[in-house]
PDB file of C-alpha atoms and ligand atoms in Angstrom:
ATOM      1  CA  UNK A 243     -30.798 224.513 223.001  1.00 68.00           C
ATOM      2  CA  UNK A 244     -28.771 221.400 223.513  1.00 86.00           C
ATOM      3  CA  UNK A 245     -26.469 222.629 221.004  1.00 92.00           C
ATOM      4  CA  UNK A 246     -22.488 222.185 221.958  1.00 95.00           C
ATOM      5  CA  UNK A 247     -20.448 225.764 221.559  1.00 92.00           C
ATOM      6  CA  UNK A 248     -18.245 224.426 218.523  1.00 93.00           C
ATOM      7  CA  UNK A 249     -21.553 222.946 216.720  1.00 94.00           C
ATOM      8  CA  UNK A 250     -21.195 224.014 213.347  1.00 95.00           C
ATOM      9  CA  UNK A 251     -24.025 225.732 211.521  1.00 97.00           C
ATOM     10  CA  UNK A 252     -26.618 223.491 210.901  1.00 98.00           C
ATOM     11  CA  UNK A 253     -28.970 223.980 207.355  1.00 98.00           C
ATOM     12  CA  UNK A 254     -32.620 221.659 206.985  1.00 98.00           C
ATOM     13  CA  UNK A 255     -32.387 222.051 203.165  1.00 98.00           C
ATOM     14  CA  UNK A 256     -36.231 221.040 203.107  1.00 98.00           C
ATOM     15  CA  UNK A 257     -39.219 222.914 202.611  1.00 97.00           C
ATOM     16  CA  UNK A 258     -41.307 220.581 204.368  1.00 97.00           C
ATOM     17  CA  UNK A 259     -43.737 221.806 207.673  1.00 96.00           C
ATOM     18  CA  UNK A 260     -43.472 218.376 209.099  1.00 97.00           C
ATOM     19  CA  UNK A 261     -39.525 218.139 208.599  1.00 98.00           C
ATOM     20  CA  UNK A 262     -38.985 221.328 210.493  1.00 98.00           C
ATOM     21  CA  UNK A 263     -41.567 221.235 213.516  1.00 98.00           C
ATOM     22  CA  UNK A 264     -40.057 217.658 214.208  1.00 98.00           C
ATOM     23  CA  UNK A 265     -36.423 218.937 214.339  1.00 98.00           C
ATOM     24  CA  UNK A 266     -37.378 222.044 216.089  1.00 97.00           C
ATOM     25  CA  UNK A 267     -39.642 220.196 218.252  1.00 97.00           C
ATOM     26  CA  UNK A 268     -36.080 218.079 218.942  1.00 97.00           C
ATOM     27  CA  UNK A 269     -34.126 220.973 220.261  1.00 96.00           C
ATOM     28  CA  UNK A 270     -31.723 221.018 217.390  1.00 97.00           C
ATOM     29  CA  UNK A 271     -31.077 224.996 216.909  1.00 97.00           C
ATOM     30  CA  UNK A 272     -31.205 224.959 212.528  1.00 98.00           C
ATOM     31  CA  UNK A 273     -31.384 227.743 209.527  1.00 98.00           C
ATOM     32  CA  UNK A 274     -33.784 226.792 206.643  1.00 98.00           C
ATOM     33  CA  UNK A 275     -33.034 226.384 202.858  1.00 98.00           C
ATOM     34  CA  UNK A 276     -35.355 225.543 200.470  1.00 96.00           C
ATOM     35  CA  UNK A 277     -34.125 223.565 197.279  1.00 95.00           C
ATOM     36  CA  UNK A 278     -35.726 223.848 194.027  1.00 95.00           C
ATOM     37  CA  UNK A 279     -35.427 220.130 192.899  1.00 96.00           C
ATOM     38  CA  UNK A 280     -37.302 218.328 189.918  1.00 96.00           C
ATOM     39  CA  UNK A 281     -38.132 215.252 192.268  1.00 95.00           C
ATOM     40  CA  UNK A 282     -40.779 213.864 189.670  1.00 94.00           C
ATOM     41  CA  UNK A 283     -38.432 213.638 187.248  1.00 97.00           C
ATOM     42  CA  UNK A 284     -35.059 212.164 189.135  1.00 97.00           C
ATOM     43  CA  UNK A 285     -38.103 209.514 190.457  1.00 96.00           C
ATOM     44  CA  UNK A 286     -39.531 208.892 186.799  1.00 96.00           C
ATOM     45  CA  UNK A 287     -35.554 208.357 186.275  1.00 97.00           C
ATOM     46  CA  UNK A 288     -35.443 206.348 188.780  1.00 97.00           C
ATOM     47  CA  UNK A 289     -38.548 204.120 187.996  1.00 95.00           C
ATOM     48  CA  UNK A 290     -37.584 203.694 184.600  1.00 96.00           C
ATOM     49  CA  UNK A 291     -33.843 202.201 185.198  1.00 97.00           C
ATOM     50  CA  UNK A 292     -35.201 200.492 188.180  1.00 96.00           C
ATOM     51  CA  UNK A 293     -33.203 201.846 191.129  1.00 98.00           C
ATOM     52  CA  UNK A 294     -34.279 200.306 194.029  1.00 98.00           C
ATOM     53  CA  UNK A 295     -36.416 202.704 196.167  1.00 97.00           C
ATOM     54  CA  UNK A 296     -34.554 203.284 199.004  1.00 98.00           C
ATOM     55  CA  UNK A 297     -31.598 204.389 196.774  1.00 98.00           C
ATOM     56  CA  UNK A 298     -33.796 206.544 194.696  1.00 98.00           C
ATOM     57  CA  UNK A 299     -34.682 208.132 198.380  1.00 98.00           C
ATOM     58  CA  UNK A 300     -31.409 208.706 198.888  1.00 98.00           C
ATOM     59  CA  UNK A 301     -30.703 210.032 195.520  1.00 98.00           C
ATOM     60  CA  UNK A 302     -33.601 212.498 195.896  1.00 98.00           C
ATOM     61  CA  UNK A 303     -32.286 213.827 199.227  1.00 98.00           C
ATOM     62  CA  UNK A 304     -28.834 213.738 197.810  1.00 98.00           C
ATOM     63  CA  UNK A 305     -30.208 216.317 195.188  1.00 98.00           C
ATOM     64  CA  UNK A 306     -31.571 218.121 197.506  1.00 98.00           C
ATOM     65  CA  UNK A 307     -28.889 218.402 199.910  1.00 98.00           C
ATOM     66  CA  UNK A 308     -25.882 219.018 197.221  1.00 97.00           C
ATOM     67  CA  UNK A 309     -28.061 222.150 196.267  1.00 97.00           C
ATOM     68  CA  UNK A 310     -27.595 224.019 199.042  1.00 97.00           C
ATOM     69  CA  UNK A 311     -24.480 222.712 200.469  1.00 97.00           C
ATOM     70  CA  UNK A 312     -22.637 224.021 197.055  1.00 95.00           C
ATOM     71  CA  UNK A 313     -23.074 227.174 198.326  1.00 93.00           C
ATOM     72  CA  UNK A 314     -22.210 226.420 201.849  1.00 95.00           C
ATOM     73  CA  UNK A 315     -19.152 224.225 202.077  1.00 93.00           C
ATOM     74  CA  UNK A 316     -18.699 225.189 205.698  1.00 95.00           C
ATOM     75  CA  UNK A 317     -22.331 224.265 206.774  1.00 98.00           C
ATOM     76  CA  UNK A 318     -24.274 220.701 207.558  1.00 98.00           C
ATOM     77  CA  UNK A 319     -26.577 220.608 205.355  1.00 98.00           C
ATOM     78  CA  UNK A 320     -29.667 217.878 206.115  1.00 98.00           C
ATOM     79  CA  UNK A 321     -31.957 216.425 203.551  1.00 98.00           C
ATOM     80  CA  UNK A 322     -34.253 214.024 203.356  1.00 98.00           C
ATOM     81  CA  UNK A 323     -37.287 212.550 201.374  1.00 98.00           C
ATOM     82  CA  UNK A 324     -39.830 210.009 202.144  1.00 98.00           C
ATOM     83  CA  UNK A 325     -41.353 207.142 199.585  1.00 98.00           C
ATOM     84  CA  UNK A 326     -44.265 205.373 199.887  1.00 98.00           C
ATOM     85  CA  UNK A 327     -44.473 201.867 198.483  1.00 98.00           C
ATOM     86  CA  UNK A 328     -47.173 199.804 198.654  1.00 98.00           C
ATOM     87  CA  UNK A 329     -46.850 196.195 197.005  1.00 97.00           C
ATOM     88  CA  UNK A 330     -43.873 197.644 194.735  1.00 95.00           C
ATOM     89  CA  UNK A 331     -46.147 200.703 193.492  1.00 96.00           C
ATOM     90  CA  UNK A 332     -44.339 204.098 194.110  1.00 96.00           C
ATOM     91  CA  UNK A 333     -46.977 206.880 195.535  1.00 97.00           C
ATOM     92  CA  UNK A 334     -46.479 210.148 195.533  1.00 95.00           C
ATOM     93  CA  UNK A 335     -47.749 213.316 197.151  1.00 97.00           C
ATOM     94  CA  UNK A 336     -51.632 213.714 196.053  1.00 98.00           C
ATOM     95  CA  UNK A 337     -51.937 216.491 192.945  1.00 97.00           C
ATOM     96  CA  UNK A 338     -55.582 217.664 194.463  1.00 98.00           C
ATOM     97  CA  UNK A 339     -58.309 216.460 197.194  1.00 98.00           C
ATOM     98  CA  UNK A 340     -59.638 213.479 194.321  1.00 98.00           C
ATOM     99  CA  UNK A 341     -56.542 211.942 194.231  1.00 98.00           C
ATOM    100  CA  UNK A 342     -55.887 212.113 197.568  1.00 98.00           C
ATOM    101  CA  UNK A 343     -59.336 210.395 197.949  1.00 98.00           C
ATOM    102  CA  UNK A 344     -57.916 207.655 195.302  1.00 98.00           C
ATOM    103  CA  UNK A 345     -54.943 207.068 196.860  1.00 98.00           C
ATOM    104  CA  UNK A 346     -55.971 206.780 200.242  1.00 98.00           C
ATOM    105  CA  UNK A 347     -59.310 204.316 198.755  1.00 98.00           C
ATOM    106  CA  UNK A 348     -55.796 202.572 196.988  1.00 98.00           C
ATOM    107  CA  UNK A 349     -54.325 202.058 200.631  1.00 98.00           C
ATOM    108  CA  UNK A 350     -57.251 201.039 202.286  1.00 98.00           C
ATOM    109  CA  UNK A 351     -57.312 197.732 203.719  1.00 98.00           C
ATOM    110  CA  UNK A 352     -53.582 197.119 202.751  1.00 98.00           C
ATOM    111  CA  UNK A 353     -49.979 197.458 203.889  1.00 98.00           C
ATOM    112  CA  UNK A 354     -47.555 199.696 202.841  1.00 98.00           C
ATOM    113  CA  UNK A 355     -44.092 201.263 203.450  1.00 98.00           C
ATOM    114  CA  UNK A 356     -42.243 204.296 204.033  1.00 98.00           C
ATOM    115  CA  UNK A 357     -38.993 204.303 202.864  1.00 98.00           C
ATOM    116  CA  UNK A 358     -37.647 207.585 204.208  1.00 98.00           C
ATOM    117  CA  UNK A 359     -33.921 208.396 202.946  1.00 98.00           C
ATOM    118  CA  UNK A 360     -31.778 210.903 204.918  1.00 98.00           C
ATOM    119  CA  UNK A 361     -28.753 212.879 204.462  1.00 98.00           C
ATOM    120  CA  UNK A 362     -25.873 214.970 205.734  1.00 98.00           C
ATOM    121  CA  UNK A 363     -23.726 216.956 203.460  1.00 98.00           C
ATOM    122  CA  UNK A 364     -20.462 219.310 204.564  1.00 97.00           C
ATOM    123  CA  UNK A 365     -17.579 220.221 202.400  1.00 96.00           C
ATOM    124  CA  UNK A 366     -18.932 219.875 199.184  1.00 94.00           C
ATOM    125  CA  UNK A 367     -19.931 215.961 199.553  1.00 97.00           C
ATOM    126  CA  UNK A 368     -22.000 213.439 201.699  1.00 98.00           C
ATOM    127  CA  UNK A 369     -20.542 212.566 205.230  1.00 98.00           C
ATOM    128  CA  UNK A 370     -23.564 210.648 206.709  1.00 98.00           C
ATOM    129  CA  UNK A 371     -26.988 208.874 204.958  1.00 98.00           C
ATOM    130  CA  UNK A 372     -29.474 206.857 206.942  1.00 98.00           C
ATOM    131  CA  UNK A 373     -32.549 204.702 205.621  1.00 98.00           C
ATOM    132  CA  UNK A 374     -35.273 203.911 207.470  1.00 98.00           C
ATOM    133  CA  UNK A 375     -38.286 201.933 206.886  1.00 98.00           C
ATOM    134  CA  UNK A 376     -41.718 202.573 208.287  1.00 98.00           C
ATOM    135  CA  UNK A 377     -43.957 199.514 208.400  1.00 98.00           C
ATOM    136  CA  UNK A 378     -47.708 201.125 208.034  1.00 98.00           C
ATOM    137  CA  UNK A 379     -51.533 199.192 207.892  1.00 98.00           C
ATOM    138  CA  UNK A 380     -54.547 200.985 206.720  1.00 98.00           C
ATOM    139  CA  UNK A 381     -57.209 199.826 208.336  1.00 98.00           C
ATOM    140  CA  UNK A 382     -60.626 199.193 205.484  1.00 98.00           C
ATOM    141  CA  UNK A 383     -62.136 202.657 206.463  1.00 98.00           C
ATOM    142  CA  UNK A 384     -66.084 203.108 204.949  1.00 98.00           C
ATOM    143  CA  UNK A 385     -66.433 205.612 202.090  1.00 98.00           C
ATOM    144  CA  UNK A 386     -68.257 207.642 204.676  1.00 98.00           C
ATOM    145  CA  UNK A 387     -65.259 207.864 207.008  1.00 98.00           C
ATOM    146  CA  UNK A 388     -62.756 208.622 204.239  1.00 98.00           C
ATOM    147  CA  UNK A 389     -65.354 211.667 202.970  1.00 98.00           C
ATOM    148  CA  UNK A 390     -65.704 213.076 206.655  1.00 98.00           C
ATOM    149  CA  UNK A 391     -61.500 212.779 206.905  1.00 98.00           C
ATOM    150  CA  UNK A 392     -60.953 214.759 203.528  1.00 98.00           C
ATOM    151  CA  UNK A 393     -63.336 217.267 204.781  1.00 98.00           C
ATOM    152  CA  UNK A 394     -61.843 217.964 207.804  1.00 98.00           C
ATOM    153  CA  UNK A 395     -58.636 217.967 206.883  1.00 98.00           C
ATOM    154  CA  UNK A 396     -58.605 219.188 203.411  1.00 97.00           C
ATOM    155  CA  UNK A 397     -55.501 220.430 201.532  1.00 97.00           C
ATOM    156  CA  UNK A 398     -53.151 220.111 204.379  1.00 96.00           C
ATOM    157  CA  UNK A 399     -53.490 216.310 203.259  1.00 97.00           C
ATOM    158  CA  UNK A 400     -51.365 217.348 199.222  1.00 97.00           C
ATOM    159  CA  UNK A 401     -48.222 217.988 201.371  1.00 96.00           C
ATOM    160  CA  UNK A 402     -47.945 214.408 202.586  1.00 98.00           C
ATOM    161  CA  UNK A 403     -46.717 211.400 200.672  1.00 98.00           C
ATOM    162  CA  UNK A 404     -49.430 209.282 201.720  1.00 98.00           C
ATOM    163  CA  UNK A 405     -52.194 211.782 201.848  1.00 98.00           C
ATOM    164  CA  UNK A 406     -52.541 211.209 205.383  1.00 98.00           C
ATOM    165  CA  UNK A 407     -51.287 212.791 208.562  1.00 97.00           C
ATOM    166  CA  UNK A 408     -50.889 210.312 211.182  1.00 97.00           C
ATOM    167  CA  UNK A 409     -49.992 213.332 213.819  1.00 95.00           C
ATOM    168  CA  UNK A 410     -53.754 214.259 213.841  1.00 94.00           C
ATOM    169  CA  UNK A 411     -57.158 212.481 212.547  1.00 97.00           C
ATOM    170  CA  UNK A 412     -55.474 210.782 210.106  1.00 98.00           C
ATOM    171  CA  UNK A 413     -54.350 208.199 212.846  1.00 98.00           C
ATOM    172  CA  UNK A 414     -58.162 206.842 212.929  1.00 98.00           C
ATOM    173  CA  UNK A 415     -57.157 205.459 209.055  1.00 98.00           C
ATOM    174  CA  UNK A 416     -54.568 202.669 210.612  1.00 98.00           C
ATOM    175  CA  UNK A 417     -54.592 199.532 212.001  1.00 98.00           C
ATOM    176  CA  UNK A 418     -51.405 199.420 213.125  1.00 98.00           C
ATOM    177  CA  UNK A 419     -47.705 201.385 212.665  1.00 98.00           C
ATOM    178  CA  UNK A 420     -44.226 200.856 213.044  1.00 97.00           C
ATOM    179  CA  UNK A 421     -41.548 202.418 213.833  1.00 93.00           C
ATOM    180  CA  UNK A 422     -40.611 205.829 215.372  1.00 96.00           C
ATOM    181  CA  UNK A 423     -43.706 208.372 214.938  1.00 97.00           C
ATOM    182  CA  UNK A 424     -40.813 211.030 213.437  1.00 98.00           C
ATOM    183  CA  UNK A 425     -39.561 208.528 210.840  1.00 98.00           C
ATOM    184  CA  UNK A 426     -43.729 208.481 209.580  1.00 98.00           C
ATOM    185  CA  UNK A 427     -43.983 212.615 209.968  1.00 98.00           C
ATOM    186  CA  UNK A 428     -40.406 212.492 207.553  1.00 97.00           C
ATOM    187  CA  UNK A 429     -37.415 212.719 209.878  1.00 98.00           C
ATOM    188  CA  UNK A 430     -36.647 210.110 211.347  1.00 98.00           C
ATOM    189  CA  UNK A 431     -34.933 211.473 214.819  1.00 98.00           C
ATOM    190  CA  UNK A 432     -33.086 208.180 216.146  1.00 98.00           C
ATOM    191  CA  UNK A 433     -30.686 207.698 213.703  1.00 98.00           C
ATOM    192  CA  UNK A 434     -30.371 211.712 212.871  1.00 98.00           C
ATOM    193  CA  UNK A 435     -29.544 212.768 216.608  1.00 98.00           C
ATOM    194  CA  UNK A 436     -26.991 209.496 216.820  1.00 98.00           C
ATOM    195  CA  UNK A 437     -24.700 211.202 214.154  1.00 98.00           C
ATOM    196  CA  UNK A 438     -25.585 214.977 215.009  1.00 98.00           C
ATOM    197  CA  UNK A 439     -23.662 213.733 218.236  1.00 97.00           C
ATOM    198  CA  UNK A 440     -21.360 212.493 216.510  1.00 97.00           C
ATOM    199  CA  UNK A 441     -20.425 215.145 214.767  1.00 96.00           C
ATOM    200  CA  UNK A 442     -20.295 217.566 217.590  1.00 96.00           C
ATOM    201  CA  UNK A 443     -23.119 219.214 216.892  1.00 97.00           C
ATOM    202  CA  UNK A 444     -25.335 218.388 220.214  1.00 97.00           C
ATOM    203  CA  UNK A 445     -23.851 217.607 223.705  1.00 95.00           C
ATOM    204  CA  UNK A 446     -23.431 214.034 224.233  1.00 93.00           C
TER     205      UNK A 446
HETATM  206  N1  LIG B 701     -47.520 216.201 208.669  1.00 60.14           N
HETATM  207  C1  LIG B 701     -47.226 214.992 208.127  1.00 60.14           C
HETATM  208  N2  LIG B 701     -46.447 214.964 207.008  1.00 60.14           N
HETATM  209  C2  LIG B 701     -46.187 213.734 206.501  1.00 60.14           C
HETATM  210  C3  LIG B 701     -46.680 212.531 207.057  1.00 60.14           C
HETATM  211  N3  LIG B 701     -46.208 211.488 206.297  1.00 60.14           N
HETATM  212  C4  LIG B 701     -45.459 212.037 205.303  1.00 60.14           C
HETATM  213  N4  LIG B 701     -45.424 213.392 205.440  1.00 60.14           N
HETATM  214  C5  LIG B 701     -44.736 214.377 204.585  1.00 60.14           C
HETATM  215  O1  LIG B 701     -44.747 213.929 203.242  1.00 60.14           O
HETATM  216  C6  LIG B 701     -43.678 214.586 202.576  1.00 60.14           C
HETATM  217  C7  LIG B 701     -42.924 213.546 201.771  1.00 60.14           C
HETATM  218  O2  LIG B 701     -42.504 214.141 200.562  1.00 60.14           O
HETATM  219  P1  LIG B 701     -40.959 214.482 200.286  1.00 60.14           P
HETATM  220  O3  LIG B 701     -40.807 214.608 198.817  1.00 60.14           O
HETATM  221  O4  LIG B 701     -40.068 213.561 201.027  1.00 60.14           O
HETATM  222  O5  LIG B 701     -40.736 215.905 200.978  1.00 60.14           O
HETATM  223  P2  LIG B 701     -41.339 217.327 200.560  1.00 60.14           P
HETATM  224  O6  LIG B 701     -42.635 217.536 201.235  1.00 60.14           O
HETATM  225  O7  LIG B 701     -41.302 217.480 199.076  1.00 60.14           O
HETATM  226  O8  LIG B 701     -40.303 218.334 201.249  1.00 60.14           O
HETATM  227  P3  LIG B 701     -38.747 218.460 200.893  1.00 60.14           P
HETATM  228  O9  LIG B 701     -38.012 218.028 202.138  1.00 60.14           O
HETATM  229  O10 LIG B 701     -38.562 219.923 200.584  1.00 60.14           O
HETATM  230  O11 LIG B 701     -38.480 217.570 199.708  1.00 60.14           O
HETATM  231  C8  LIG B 701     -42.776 215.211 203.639  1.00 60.14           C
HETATM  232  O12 LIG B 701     -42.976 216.611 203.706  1.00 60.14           O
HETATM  233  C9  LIG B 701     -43.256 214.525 204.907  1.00 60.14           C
HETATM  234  O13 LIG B 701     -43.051 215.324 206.040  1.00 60.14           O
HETATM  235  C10 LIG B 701     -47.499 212.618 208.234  1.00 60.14           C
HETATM  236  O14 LIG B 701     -47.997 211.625 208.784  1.00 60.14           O
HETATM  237  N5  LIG B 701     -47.736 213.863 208.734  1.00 60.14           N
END
């Protein structure tokens, strides 16, 4: 690992697939918590006193994060959570395969953003939050390619924001994306490995 001896522990209070391959993939040497957070209903919050949404992004990881870290003052605790906008519509992570198939029929054709929010918690408050912004354009797919994508990929698809995966077949549904391919997946690795050096926790 490229861990320095004095790192402290490390906590990826997330219980997202994609969140932890990418850091593990990063050779960042973590412990997993999972948070049980209401995020519809901080978001409907949110929506309905207009918070902008990379603040509610940040809110929602803050929620996240403070969970865990209240029981681990010691630890770094990470959070993060990703919004998708598209033309100042919030979307959220599909409820079954036919809205997945609505959203994605939604996105088609158009451009839209992920707003992913990130934090770092230790001592019982925040000491680090990041926003980044992935630029993203769906390309206007044929019903017949959107069924044969659904098939193959089926409910893998409900644990994504934008009921896509860009890391496999879901790629074909783009015209174009910005930004770093970890900031799409949901962790954004630039800016979190800047201030993990930072903060002693990887070699420089
Ligand atoms: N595999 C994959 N996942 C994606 C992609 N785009 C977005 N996601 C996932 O969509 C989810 C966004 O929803 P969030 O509410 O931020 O996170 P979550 O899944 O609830 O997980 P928590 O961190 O526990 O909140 C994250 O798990 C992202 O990793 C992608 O292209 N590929």
């Amino acid at each position: 690992m490229m861990m320095r001896p004095d790192a402290p522990h490390v906590v990826l209070a997330s219980g997202s697939a994609s969140r932890r391959a990418v850091l593990q993939a990063a050779g960042v040497a973590f412990e997993i918590a999972t948070p049980q957070v209401d995020e519809a209903a901080i978001k409907d919050a949110c929506r309905a006193e207009d918070v902008p949404v990379a603040d509610t992004a940040l809110i929602l990881a803050d929620a996240k994060a403070s969970r865990i870290a209240r029981t681990r003052p010691d630890d770094l605790v990470i959070a993060a959570d990703q919004m998708l906008v598209c033309d100042g519509a919030w979307y959220d992570k599909p409820a079954d395969m036919e809205a997945a198939r609505v959203q994605l029929q939604a996105l088609r054709g158009r451009k839209h953003e992920l707003v992913s929010g990130m934090v770092a918690w230790r001592g019982g408050h925040r000491v680090w939050q990041d926003v980044t912004v992935s630029p993203m354009e769906m390309r206007d797919f044929s019903d017949e390619f959107l069924d044969a994508y659904l098939a193959l990929e089926g409910p893998t698809l409900l644990g994504s924001v934008g009921a896509y995966r860009l890391e496999g077949p879901g790629v074909q549904l783009f015209a174009r994306v910005g930004g770093e391919h970890s900031a799409i997946l949901g962790l954004p690795l630039m800016p979190l490995l800047r201030f993990l050096r930072q903060h002693h926790v990887l070699l420089d």
